[in-house]
Amino acid sequence: MFCSKCGKEMKKGTLNGRGDNFFLPEGETSPKLLSNKILKKKNAILLPPSSFGIPFCEKFPHAFWCDECKLLIVDYSELM
Ligand SMILES: [Zn+2]
């Protein structure tokens, strides 16, 4: 994978975390509480893994990192 900003080769790895991250489209305000209903109303996209499954989670999404630009590209296609 090559960086879309600078064109250099990106580092390959996985994006690890405690879950419950979500993508919020531009124009939506950040929700104060998190529930599937609220996230849906705000057109947010909940990204795996969910915090509920973390102790058993072995799969994190593949990701690519550009050292130069601090740009992260995450591939969730295998988890959603
Ligand atoms: Zn770059």
PDB file of C-alpha atoms and ligand atoms in Angstrom:
ATOM      1  CA  MET A   1       0.000   0.000   0.000  1.00  0.00           C
ATOM      2  CA  PHE A   2       1.300   3.400  -0.938  1.00  0.00           C
ATOM      3  CA  CYS A   3       0.425   6.612   0.878  1.00  0.00           C
ATOM      4  CA  SER A   4      -2.178   8.665  -0.955  1.00  0.00           C
ATOM      5  CA  LYS A   5      -0.580  11.900   0.291  1.00  0.00           C
ATOM      6  CA  CYS A   6       3.154  11.423  -0.332  1.00  0.00           C
ATOM      7  CA  GLY A   7       3.278   8.235  -2.415  1.00  0.00           C
ATOM      8  CA  LYS A   8       5.802   6.424  -0.191  1.00  0.00           C
ATOM      9  CA  GLU A   9       5.325   2.785   0.841  1.00  0.00           C
ATOM     10  CA  MET A  10       3.323   2.429   4.046  1.00  0.00           C
ATOM     11  CA  LYS A  11       4.095   0.137   6.998  1.00  0.00           C
ATOM     12  CA  LYS A  12       1.793  -2.867   7.209  1.00  0.00           C
ATOM     13  CA  GLY A  13       0.260  -3.994  10.494  1.00  0.00           C
ATOM     14  CA  THR A  14      -2.991  -4.133  12.421  1.00  0.00           C
ATOM     15  CA  LEU A  15      -4.959  -1.454  14.253  1.00  0.00           C
ATOM     16  CA  ASN A  16      -5.290  -2.576  17.862  1.00  0.00           C
ATOM     17  CA  GLY A  17      -7.471  -1.024  20.494  1.00  0.00           C
ATOM     18  CA  ARG A  18     -10.192  -1.543  23.043  1.00  0.00           C
ATOM     19  CA  GLY A  19     -12.990  -1.268  20.515  1.00  0.00           C
ATOM     20  CA  ASP A  20     -16.084   0.886  20.148  1.00  0.00           C
ATOM     21  CA  ASN A  21     -14.438   3.289  17.734  1.00  0.00           C
ATOM     22  CA  PHE A  22     -16.733   4.812  15.165  1.00  0.00           C
ATOM     23  CA  PHE A  23     -16.561   6.947  12.071  1.00  0.00           C
ATOM     24  CA  LEU A  24     -18.631  10.124  12.318  1.00  0.00           C
ATOM     25  CA  PRO A  25     -19.503  11.900   9.069  1.00  0.00           C
ATOM     26  CA  GLU A  26     -18.672  15.583   8.718  1.00  0.00           C
ATOM     27  CA  GLY A  27     -21.493  17.788   9.986  1.00  0.00           C
ATOM     28  CA  GLU A  28     -22.632  15.404  12.729  1.00  0.00           C
ATOM     29  CA  THR A  29     -22.004  16.373  16.373  1.00  0.00           C
ATOM     30  CA  SER A  30     -20.201  13.894  18.597  1.00  0.00           C
ATOM     31  CA  PRO A  31     -22.692  11.898  20.689  1.00  0.00           C
ATOM     32  CA  LYS A  32     -22.503  12.221  24.493  1.00  0.00           C
ATOM     33  CA  LEU A  33     -23.785   8.707  24.993  1.00  0.00           C
ATOM     34  CA  LEU A  34     -23.055   5.670  22.871  1.00  0.00           C
ATOM     35  CA  SER A  35     -25.740   3.281  21.810  1.00  0.00           C
ATOM     36  CA  ASN A  36     -26.421   1.623  18.478  1.00  0.00           C
ATOM     37  CA  LYS A  37     -29.592   3.724  18.154  1.00  0.00           C
ATOM     38  CA  ILE A  38     -27.773   7.040  18.708  1.00  0.00           C
ATOM     39  CA  LEU A  39     -24.937   6.085  16.365  1.00  0.00           C
ATOM     40  CA  LYS A  40     -27.424   5.117  13.656  1.00  0.00           C
ATOM     41  CA  LYS A  41     -29.273   8.412  14.043  1.00  0.00           C
ATOM     42  CA  LYS A  42     -25.996  10.293  13.560  1.00  0.00           C
ATOM     43  CA  ASN A  43     -25.072   8.211  10.508  1.00  0.00           C
ATOM     44  CA  ALA A  44     -22.029   6.944  12.384  1.00  0.00           C
ATOM     45  CA  ILE A  45     -20.328   3.701  11.409  1.00  0.00           C
ATOM     46  CA  LEU A  46     -19.326   1.505  14.336  1.00  0.00           C
ATOM     47  CA  LEU A  47     -15.982  -0.129  13.661  1.00  0.00           C
ATOM     48  CA  PRO A  48     -15.045  -3.590  14.937  1.00  0.00           C
ATOM     49  CA  PRO A  49     -14.051  -4.938  17.351  1.00  0.00           C
ATOM     50  CA  SER A  50     -16.719  -4.013  19.895  1.00  0.00           C
ATOM     51  CA  SER A  51     -15.505  -3.605  23.500  1.00  0.00           C
ATOM     52  CA  PHE A  52     -17.721  -6.518  24.551  1.00  0.00           C
ATOM     53  CA  GLY A  53     -15.657  -9.029  22.621  1.00  0.00           C
ATOM     54  CA  ILE A  54     -12.188  -7.632  23.392  1.00  0.00           C
ATOM     55  CA  PRO A  55     -10.975 -10.302  25.878  1.00  0.00           C
ATOM     56  CA  PHE A  56     -11.656 -12.931  23.232  1.00  0.00           C
ATOM     57  CA  CYS A  57     -10.735 -10.862  20.237  1.00  0.00           C
ATOM     58  CA  GLU A  58      -7.956 -12.204  18.087  1.00  0.00           C
ATOM     59  CA  LYS A  59      -8.790 -10.299  14.966  1.00  0.00           C
ATOM     60  CA  PHE A  60      -7.904  -6.687  14.478  1.00  0.00           C
ATOM     61  CA  PRO A  61      -8.224  -4.940  11.144  1.00  0.00           C
ATOM     62  CA  HIS A  62      -5.270  -4.774   8.802  1.00  0.00           C
ATOM     63  CA  ALA A  63      -3.825  -1.298   8.628  1.00  0.00           C
ATOM     64  CA  PHE A  64      -1.186   0.713   6.844  1.00  0.00           C
ATOM     65  CA  TRP A  65       0.754   3.583   8.390  1.00  0.00           C
ATOM     66  CA  CYS A  66       2.746   6.377   6.765  1.00  0.00           C
ATOM     67  CA  ASP A  67       5.571   7.576   9.044  1.00  0.00           C
ATOM     68  CA  GLU A  68       5.984  10.723   6.995  1.00  0.00           C
ATOM     69  CA  CYS A  69       2.352  11.931   6.924  1.00  0.00           C
ATOM     70  CA  LYS A  70       1.016  10.184  10.053  1.00  0.00           C
ATOM     71  CA  LEU A  71      -1.708   8.799   7.820  1.00  0.00           C
ATOM     72  CA  LEU A  72      -3.463   5.576   8.772  1.00  0.00           C
ATOM     73  CA  ILE A  73      -5.469   3.458   6.352  1.00  0.00           C
ATOM     74  CA  VAL A  74      -7.515   0.694   7.939  1.00  0.00           C
ATOM     75  CA  ASP A  75      -9.088  -2.208   6.059  1.00  0.00           C
ATOM     76  CA  TYR A  76     -12.224  -3.442   7.845  1.00  0.00           C
ATOM     77  CA  SER A  77     -13.416  -5.595   4.953  1.00  0.00           C
ATOM     78  CA  GLU A  78     -12.616  -8.885   6.710  1.00  0.00           C
ATOM     79  CA  LEU A  79     -14.419  -7.900   9.927  1.00  0.00           C
ATOM     80  CA  MET A  80     -17.676  -6.361   8.743  1.00  0.00           C
TER      81      MET A  80
HETATM   82 ZN    ZN B   1       2.667   9.755   3.346  1.00  0.00          ZN
END
